[in-house]
mmCIF file of C-alpha atoms in Angstrom:
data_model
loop_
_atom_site.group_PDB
_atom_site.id
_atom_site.type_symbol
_atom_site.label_atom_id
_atom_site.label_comp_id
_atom_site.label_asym_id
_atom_site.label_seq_id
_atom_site.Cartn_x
_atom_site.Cartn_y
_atom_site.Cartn_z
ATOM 1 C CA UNK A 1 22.644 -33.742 -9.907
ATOM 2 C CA UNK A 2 25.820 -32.040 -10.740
ATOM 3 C CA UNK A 3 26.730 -28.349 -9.639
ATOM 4 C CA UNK A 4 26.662 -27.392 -13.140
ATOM 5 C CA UNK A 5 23.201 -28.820 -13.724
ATOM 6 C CA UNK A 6 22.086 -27.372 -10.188
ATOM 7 C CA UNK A 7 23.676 -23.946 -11.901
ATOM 8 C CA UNK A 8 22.091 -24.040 -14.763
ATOM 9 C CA UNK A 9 18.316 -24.853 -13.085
ATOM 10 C CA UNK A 10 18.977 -21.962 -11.113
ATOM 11 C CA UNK A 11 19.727 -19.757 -13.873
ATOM 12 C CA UNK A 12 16.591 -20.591 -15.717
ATOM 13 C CA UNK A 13 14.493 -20.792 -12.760
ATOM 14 C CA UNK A 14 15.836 -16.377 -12.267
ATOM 15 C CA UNK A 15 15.123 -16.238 -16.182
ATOM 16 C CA UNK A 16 11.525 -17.314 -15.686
ATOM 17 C CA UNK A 17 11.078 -15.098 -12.779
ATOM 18 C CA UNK A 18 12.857 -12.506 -14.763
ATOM 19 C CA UNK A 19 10.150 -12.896 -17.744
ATOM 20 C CA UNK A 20 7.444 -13.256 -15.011
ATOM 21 C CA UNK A 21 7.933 -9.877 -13.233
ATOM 22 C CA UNK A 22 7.966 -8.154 -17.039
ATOM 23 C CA UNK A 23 4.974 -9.794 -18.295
ATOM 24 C CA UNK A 24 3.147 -8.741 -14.761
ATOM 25 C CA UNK A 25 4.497 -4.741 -15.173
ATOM 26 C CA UNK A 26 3.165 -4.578 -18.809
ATOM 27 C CA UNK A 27 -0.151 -5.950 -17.609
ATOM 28 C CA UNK A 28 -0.469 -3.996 -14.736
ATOM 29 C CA UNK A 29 0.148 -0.540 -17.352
ATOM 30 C CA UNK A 30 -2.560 -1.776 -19.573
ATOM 31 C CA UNK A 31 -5.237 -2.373 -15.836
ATOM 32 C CA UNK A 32 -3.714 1.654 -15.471
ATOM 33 C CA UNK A 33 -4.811 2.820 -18.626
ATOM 34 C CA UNK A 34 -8.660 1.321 -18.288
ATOM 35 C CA UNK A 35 -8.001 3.018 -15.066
ATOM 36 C CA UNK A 36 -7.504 5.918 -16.789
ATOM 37 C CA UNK A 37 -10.308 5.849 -19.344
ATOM 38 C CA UNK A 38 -12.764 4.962 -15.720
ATOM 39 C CA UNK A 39 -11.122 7.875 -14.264
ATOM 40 C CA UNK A 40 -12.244 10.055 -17.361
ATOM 41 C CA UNK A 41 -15.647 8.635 -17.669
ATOM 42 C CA UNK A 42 -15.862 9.509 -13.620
ATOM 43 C CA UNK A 43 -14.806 13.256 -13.945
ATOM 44 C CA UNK A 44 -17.376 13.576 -16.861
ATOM 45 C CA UNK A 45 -20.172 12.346 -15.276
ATOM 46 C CA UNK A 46 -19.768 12.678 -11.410
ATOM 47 C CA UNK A 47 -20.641 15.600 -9.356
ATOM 48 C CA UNK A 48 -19.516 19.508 -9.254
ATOM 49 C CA UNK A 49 -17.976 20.818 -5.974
ATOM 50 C CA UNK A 50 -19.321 24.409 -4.407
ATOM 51 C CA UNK A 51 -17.383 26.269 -6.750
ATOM 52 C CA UNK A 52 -18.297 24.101 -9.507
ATOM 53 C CA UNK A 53 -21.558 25.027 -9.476
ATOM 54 C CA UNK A 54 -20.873 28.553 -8.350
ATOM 55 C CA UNK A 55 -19.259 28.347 -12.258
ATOM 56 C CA UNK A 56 -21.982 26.555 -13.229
ATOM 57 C CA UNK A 57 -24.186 29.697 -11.990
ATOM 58 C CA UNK A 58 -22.448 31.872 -13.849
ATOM 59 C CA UNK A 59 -22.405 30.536 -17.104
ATOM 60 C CA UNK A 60 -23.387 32.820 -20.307
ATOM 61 C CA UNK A 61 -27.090 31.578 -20.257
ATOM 62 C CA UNK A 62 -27.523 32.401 -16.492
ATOM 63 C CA UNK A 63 -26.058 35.600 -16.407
ATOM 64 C CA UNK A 64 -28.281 36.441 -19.818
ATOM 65 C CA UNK A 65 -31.097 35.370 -17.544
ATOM 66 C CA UNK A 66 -30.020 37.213 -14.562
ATOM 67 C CA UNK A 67 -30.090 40.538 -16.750
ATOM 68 C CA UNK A 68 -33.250 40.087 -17.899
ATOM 69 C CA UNK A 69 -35.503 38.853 -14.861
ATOM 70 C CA UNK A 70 -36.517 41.534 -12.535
ATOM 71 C CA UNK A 71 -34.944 41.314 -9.126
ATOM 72 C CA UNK A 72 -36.089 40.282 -6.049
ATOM 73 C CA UNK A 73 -39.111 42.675 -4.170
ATOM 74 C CA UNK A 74 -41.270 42.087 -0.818
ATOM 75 C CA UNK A 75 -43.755 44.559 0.315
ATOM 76 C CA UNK A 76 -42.771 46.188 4.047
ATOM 77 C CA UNK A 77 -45.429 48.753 5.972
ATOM 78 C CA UNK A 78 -46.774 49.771 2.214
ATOM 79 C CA UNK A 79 -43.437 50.340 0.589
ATOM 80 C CA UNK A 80 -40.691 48.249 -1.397
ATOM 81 C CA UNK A 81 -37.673 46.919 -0.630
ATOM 82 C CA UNK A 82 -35.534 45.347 -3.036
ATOM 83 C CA UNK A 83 -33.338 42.898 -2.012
ATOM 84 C CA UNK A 84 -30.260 41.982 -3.653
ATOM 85 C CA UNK A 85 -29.042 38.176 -5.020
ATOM 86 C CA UNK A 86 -27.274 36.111 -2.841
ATOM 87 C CA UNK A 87 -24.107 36.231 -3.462
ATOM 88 C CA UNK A 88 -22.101 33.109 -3.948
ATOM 89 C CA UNK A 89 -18.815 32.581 -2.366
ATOM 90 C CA UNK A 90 -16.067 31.158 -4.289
ATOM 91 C CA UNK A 91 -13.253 31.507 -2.036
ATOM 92 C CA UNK A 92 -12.643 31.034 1.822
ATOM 93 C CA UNK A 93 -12.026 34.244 3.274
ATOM 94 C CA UNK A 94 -8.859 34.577 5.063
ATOM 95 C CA UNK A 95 -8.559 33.371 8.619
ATOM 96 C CA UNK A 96 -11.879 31.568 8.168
ATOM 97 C CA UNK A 97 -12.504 27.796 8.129
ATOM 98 C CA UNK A 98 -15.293 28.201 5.745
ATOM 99 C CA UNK A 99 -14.082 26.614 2.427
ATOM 100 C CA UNK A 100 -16.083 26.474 -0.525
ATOM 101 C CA UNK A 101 -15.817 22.962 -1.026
ATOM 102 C CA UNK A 102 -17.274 19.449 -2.232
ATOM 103 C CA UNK A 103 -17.207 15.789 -3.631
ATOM 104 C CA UNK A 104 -14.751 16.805 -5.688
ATOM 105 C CA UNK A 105 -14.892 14.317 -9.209
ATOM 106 C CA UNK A 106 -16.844 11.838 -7.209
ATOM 107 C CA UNK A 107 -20.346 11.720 -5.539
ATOM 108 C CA UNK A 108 -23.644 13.273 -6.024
ATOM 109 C CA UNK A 109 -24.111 11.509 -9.571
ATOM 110 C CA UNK A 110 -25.095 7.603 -9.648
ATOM 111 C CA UNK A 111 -23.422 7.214 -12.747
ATOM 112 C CA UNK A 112 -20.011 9.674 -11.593
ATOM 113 C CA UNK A 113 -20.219 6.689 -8.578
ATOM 114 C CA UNK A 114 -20.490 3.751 -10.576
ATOM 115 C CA UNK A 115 -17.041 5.125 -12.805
ATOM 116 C CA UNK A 116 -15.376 6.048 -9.984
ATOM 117 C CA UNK A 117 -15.996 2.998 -7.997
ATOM 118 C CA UNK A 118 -14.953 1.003 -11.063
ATOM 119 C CA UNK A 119 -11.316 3.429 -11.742
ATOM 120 C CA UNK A 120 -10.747 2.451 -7.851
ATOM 121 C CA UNK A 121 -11.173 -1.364 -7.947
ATOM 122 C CA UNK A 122 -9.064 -1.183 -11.895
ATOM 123 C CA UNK A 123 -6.275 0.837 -9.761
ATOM 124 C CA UNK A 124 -6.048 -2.050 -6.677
ATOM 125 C CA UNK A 125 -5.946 -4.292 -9.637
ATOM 126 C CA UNK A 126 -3.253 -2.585 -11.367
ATOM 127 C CA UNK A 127 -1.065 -1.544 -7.810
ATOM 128 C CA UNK A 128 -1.492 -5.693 -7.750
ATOM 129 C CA UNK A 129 -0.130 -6.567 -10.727
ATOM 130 C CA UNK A 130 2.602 -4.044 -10.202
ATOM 131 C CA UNK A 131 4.341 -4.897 -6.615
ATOM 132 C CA UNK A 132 3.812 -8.939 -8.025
ATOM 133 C CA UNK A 133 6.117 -7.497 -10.909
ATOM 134 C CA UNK A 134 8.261 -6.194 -8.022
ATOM 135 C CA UNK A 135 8.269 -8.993 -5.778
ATOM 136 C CA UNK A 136 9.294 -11.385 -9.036
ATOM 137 C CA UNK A 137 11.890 -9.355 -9.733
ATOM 138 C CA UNK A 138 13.200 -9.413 -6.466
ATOM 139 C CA UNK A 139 13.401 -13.291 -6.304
ATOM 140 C CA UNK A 140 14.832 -12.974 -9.905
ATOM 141 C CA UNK A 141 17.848 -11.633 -8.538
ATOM 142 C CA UNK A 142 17.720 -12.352 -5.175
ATOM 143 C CA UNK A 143 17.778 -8.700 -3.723
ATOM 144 C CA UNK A 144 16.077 -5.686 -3.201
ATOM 145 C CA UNK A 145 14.737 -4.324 -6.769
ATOM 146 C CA UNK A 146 16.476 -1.205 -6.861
ATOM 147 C CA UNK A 147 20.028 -1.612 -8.060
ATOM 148 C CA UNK A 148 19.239 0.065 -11.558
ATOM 149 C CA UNK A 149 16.589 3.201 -12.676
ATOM 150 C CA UNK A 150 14.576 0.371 -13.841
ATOM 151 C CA UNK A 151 13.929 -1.437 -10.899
ATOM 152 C CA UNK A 152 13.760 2.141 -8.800
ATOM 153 C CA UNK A 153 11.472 3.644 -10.880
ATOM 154 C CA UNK A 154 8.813 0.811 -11.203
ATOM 155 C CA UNK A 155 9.457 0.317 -7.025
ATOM 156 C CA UNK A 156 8.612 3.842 -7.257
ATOM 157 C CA UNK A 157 5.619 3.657 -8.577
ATOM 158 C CA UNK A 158 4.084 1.240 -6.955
ATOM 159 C CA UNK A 159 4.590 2.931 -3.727
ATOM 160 C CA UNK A 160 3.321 5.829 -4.960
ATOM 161 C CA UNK A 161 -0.105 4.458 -6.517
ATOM 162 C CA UNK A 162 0.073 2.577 -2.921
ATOM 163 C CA UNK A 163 0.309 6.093 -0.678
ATOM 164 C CA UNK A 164 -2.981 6.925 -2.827
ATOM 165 C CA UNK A 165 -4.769 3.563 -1.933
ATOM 166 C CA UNK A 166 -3.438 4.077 1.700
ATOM 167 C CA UNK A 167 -5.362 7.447 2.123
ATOM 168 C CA UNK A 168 -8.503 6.597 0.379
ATOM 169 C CA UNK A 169 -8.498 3.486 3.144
ATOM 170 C CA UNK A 170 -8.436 5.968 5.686
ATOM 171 C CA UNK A 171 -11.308 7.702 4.533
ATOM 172 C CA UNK A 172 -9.503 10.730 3.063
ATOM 173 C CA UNK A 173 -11.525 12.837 0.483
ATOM 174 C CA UNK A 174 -9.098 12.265 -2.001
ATOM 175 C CA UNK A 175 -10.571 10.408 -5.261
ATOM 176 C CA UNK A 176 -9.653 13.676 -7.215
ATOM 177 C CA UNK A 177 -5.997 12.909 -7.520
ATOM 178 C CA UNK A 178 -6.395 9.184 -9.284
ATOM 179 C CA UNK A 179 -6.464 10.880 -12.871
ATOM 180 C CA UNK A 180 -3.431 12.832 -12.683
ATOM 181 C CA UNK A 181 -1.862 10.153 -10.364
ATOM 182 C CA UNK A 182 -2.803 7.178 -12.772
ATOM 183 C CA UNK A 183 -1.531 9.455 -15.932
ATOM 184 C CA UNK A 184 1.358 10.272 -14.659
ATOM 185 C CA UNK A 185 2.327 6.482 -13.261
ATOM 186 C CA UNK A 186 1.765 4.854 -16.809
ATOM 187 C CA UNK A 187 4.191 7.769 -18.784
ATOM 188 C CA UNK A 188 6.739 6.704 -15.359
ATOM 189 C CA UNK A 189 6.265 2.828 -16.315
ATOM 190 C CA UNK A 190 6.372 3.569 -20.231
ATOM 191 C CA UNK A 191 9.881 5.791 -19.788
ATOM 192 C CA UNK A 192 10.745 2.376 -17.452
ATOM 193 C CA UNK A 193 9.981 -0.108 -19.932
ATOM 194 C CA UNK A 194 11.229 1.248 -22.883
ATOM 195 C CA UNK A 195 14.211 3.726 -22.068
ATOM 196 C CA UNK A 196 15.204 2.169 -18.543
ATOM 197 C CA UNK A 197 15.328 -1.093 -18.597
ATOM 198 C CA UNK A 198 18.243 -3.308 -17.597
ATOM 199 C CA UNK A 199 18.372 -6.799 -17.609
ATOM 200 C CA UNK A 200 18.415 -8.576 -14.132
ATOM 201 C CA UNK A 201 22.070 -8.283 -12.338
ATOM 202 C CA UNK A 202 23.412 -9.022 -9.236
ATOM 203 C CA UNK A 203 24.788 -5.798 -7.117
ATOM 204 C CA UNK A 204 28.240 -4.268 -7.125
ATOM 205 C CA UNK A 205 30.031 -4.598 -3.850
ATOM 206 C CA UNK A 206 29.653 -0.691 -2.758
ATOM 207 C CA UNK A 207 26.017 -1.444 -3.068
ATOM 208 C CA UNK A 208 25.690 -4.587 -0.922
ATOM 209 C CA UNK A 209 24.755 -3.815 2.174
ATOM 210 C CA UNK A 210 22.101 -3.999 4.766
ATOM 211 C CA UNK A 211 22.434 -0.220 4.478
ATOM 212 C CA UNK A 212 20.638 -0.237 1.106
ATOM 213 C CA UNK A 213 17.111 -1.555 2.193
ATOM 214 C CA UNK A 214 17.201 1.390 4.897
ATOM 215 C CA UNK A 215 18.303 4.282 3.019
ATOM 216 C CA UNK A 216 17.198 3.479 -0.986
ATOM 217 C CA UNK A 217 13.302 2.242 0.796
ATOM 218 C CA UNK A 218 12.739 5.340 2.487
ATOM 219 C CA UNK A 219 13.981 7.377 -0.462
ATOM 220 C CA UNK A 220 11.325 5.495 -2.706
ATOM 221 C CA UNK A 221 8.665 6.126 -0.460
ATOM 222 C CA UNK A 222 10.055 9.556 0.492
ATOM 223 C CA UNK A 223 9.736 10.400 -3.253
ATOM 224 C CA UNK A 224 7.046 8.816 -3.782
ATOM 225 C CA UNK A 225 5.051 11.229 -1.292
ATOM 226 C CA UNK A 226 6.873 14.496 -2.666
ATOM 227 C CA UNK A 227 5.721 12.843 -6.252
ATOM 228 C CA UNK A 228 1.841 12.762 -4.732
ATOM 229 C CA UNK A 229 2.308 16.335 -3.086
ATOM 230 C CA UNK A 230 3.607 18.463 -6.525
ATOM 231 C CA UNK A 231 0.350 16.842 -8.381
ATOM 232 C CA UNK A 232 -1.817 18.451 -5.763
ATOM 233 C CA UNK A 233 0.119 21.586 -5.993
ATOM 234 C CA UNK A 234 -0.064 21.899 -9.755
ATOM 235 C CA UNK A 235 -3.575 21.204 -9.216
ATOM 236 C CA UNK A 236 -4.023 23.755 -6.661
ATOM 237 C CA UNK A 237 -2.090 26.983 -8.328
ATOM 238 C CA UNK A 238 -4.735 25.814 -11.318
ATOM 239 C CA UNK A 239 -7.740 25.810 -9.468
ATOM 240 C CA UNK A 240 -6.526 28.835 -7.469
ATOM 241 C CA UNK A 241 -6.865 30.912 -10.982
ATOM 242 C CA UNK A 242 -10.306 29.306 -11.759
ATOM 243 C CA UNK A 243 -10.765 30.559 -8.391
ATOM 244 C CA UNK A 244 -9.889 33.913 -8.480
ATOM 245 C CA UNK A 245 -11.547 34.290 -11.783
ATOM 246 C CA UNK A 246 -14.814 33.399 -10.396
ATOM 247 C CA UNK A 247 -14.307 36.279 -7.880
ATOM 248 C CA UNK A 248 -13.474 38.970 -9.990
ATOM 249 C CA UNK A 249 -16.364 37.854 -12.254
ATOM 250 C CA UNK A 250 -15.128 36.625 -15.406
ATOM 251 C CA UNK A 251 -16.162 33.352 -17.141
ATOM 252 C CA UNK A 252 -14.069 30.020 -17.333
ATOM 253 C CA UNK A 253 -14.061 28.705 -20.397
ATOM 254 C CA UNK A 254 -15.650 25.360 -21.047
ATOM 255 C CA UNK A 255 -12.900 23.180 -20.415
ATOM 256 C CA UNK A 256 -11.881 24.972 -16.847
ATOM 257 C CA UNK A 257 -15.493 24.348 -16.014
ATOM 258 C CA UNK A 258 -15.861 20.569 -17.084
ATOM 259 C CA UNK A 259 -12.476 20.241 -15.300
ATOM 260 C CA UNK A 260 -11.502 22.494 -12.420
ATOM 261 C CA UNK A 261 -14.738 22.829 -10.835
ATOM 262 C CA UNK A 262 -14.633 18.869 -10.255
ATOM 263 C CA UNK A 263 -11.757 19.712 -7.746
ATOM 264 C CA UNK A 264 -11.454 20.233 -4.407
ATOM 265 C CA UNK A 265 -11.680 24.124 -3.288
ATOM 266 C CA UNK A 266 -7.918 25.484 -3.843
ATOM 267 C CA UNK A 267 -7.730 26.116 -0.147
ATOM 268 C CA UNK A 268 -7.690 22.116 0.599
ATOM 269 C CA UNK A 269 -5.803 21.587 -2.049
ATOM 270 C CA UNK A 270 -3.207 23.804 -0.745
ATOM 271 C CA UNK A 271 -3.480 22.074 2.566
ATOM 272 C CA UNK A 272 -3.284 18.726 1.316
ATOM 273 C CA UNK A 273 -0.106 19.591 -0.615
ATOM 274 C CA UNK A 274 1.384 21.314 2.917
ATOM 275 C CA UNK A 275 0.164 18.382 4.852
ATOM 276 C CA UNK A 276 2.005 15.409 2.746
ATOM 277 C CA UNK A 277 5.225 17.966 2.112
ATOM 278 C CA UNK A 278 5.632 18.841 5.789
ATOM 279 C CA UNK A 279 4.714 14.867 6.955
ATOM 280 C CA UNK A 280 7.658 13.164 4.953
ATOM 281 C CA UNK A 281 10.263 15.931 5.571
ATOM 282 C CA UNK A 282 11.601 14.348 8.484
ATOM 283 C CA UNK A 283 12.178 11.113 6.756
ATOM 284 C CA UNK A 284 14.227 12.765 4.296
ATOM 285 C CA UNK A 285 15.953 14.002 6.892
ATOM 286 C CA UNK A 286 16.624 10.406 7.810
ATOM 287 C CA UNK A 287 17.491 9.377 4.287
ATOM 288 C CA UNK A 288 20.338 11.916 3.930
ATOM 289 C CA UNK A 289 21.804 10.666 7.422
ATOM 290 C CA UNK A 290 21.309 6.722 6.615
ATOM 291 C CA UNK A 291 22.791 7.661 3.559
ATOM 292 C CA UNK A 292 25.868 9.527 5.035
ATOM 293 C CA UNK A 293 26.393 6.850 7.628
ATOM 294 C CA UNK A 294 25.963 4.110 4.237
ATOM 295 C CA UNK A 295 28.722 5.826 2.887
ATOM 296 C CA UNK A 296 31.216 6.028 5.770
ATOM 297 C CA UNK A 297 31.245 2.230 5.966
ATOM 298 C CA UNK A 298 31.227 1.889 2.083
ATOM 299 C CA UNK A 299 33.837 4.590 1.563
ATOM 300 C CA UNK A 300 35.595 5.282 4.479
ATOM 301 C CA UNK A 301 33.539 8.696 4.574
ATOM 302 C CA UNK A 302 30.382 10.315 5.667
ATOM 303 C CA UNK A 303 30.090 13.035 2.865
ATOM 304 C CA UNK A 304 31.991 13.644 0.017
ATOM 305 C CA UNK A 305 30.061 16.124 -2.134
ATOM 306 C CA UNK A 306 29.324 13.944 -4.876
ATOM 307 C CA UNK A 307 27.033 14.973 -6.864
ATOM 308 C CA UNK A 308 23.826 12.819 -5.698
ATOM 309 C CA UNK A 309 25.181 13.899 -2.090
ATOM 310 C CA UNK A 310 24.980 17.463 -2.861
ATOM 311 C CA UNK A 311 21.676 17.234 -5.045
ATOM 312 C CA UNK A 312 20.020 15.622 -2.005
ATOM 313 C CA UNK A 313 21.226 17.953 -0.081
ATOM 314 C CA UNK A 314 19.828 21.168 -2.494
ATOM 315 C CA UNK A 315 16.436 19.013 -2.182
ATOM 316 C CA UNK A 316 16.530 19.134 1.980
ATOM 317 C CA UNK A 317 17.216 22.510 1.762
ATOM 318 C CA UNK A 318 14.358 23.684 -0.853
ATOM 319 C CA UNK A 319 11.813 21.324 1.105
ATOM 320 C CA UNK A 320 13.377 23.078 4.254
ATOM 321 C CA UNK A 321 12.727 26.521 2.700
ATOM 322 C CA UNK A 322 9.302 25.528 1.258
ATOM 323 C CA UNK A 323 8.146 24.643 4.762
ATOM 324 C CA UNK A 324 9.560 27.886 6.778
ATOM 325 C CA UNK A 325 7.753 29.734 3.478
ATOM 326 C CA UNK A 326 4.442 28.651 4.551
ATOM 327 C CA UNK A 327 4.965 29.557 7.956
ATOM 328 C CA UNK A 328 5.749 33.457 6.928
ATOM 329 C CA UNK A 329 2.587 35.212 6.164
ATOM 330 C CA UNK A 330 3.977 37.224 2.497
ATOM 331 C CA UNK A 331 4.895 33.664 1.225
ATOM 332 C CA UNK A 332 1.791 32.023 1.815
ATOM 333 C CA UNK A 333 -0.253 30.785 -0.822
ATOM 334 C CA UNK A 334 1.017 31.056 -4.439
ATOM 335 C CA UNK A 335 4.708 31.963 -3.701
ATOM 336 C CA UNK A 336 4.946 28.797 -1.422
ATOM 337 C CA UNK A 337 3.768 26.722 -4.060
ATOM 338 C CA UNK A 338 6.316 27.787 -6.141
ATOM 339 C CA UNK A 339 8.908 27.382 -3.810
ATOM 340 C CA UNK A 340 7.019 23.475 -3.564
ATOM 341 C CA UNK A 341 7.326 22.758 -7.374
ATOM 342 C CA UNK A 342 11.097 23.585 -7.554
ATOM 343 C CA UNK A 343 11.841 21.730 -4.423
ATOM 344 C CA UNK A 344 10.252 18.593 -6.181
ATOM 345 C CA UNK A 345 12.169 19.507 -9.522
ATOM 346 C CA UNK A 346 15.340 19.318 -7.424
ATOM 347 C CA UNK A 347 14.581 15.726 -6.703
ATOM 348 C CA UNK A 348 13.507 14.834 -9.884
ATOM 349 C CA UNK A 349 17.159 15.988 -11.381
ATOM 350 C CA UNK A 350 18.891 14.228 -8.424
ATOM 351 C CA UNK A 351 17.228 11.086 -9.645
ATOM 352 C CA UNK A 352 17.157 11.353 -13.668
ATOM 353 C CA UNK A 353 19.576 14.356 -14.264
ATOM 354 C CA UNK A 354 22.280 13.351 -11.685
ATOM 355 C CA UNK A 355 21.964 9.230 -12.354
ATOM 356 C CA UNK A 356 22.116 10.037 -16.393
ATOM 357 C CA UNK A 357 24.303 12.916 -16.804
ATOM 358 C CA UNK A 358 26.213 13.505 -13.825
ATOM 359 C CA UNK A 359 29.551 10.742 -12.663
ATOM 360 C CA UNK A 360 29.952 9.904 -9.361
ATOM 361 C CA UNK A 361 30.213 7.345 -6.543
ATOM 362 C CA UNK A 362 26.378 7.069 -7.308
ATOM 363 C CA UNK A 363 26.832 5.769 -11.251
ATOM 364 C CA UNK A 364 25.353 2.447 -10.866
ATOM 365 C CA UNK A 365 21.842 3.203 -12.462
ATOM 366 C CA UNK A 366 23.054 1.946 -16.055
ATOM 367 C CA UNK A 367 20.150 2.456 -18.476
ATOM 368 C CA UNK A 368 21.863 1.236 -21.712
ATOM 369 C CA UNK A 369 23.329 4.131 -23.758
ATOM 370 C CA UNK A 370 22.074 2.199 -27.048
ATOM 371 C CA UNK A 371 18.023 2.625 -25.339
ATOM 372 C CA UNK A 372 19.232 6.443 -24.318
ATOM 373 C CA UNK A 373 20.455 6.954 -27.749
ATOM 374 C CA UNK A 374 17.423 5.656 -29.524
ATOM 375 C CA UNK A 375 14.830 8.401 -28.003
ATOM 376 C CA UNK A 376 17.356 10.886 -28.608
ATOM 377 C CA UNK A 377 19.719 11.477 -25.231
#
């Protein structure tokens, strides 16, 4: 066989690979989306926490009720004592470890169960196809998948859909974040597929380096984390209204009851969000050094202010602040979370705003400007 021949298998063999890993990401969005509609089905039919049904108990038709039965009486030593309603706690009370809590979407329900056990197995599925689409694209070109936004992003994903899998195998009570986790992953592999992609390249020489599979894998799976803690603090300032409705006695409307009181109480939400934040901080920490020490031998220097430098740098710091927040009693609670949401909207510019927009020593994320032009960029 000739070297052009041996050339030319070669090529076709990375073409087929190529076509493999796409057909595999395409079929692991459409596992996602009957994920999805499982997910649905499981948050319509499965169980209400504590404060669910605390908003279940208070409901137009209960209160009406409430108004019109007599209250409570016992006979004591030939008088009458009235005795008030229990009243239901919607809220932990501060400095308490009593949280109002539950199943969350899942558990109580045999047909919630069945749906939820079905959205799980339809996610492993899915989080299969996906790191096979990964893994082919990796022996397409030979490398590690992330020299473009395309291969980041659907690396990316898969990590985070596999941090979610990872906790529910350790037990974790956390089958309430595979809706908003699943939703969000199949609008991240859409904007991938359609508006990201680049054909399969080889590296250029800046980018070759051992270097790269330290500091780009633990920024994917640092990301990936931050990406799983915003959800649950979106979800908690949310249920933390719904919450502090309950307690000052108004009435949810329909859809913050069929919804919000299949969460978690907003207290472990809170300290869910906290607990991922605060766990992959220090691996940041690494990333920004592995990356500094990546760019001394690429560049001849350790930091140079370009713009992905100093946008991961604005992300350590608003992670940093985040963190001390929650560790000062007046920014506790709602403030922190704020401070949490534009921490993780710092990295999200560093990685579409900076890689799109901004020039730099980092420009090697081509999307196609034709595919940017076409959805309106």
């Amino acid at each position: 066989m000739t070297l052009a021949a041996a050339t030319h298998l070669a090529a076709a063999a990375n073409e087929d690979l190529a076509n493999l890993s796409n057909t595999l990401i395409y079929s692991a969005i459409a596992v996602y989306t009957l994920a999805f509609l499982a997910y649905i089905a499981e948050w319509t039919f499965g169980s209400r926490s504590k404060v669910g049904r605390t908003a279940a108990a208070l409901t137009a038709d209960t209160d009406a009720k409430a108004k019109t039965a007599p209250a409570v009486t016992v006979n004591k030593a030939g008088g009458t004592a009235v005795l008030e309603r229990p009243k239901v706690v919607v809220r932990a009370a501060t400095g308490t470890r009593d949280v109002p809590d539950g199943p969350g979407a899942h558990g109580g329900t045999e047909k919630g169960d069945l749906y939820g056990r079905i959205a799980i197995s339809l996610t492993v599925l899915g989080f299969a196809l996906e790191a096979g689409g990964v893994l082919a694209r990796a022996l397409s070109v030979k490398r590690a998948p992330w020299g473009n936004m395309y291969e980041f992003n659907i690396t990316f994903t898969t990590v985070a859909v596999g941090v979610y899998l990872l906790l529910l195998a350790l037990k974790k009570n956390i089958r309430w974040l595979g809706l908003p986790l699943i939703t969000m992953v199949i609008l991240d592999l859409g904007i991938a597929v359609k508006v990201l992609y680049t054909a399969s390249d080889q590296l250029v020489p800046a980018l070759d380096s051992y270097w790269m599979y330290i500091h780009v894998s633990t920024a994917i799976f640092c990301g990936a984390v931050f990406y799983v803690g915003a959800m649950a603090t979106v979800l908690y300032l949310f249920k933390d209204s719904f919450e502090n409705k309950l307690a000052s006695g108004g009435k949810p409307g329909r859809f913050a009851n069929s919804v919000l009181d299949r969460l978690p109480a907003a207290a472990s939400l809170d300290k869910f969000a906290y607990r991922v934040n605060a766990a992959v901080f220090p691996l940041w920490t690494f990333t920004i050094i592995a990356g500094a020490i990546w760019a001394g031998d690429a560049w001849g220097r350790y930091w140079g202010w370009d713009p992905k430098e100093t946008w991961s740098f604005i992300t350590w710091v608003a992670y940093a602040g985040y963190l001390h927040a929650r560790a000062t009693a007046g920014w506790k609670g709602r403030k922190a979370a704020y401070l949490a949401l534009a921490a993780f909207a710092c990295w999200l510019f560093n990685y579409y705003g900076v890689n799109i927009f901004v020039s730099g020593k980092h420009s090697y994320a081509d999307v196609g400007l034709g595919a940017l032009q076409s959805v309106g960029f």
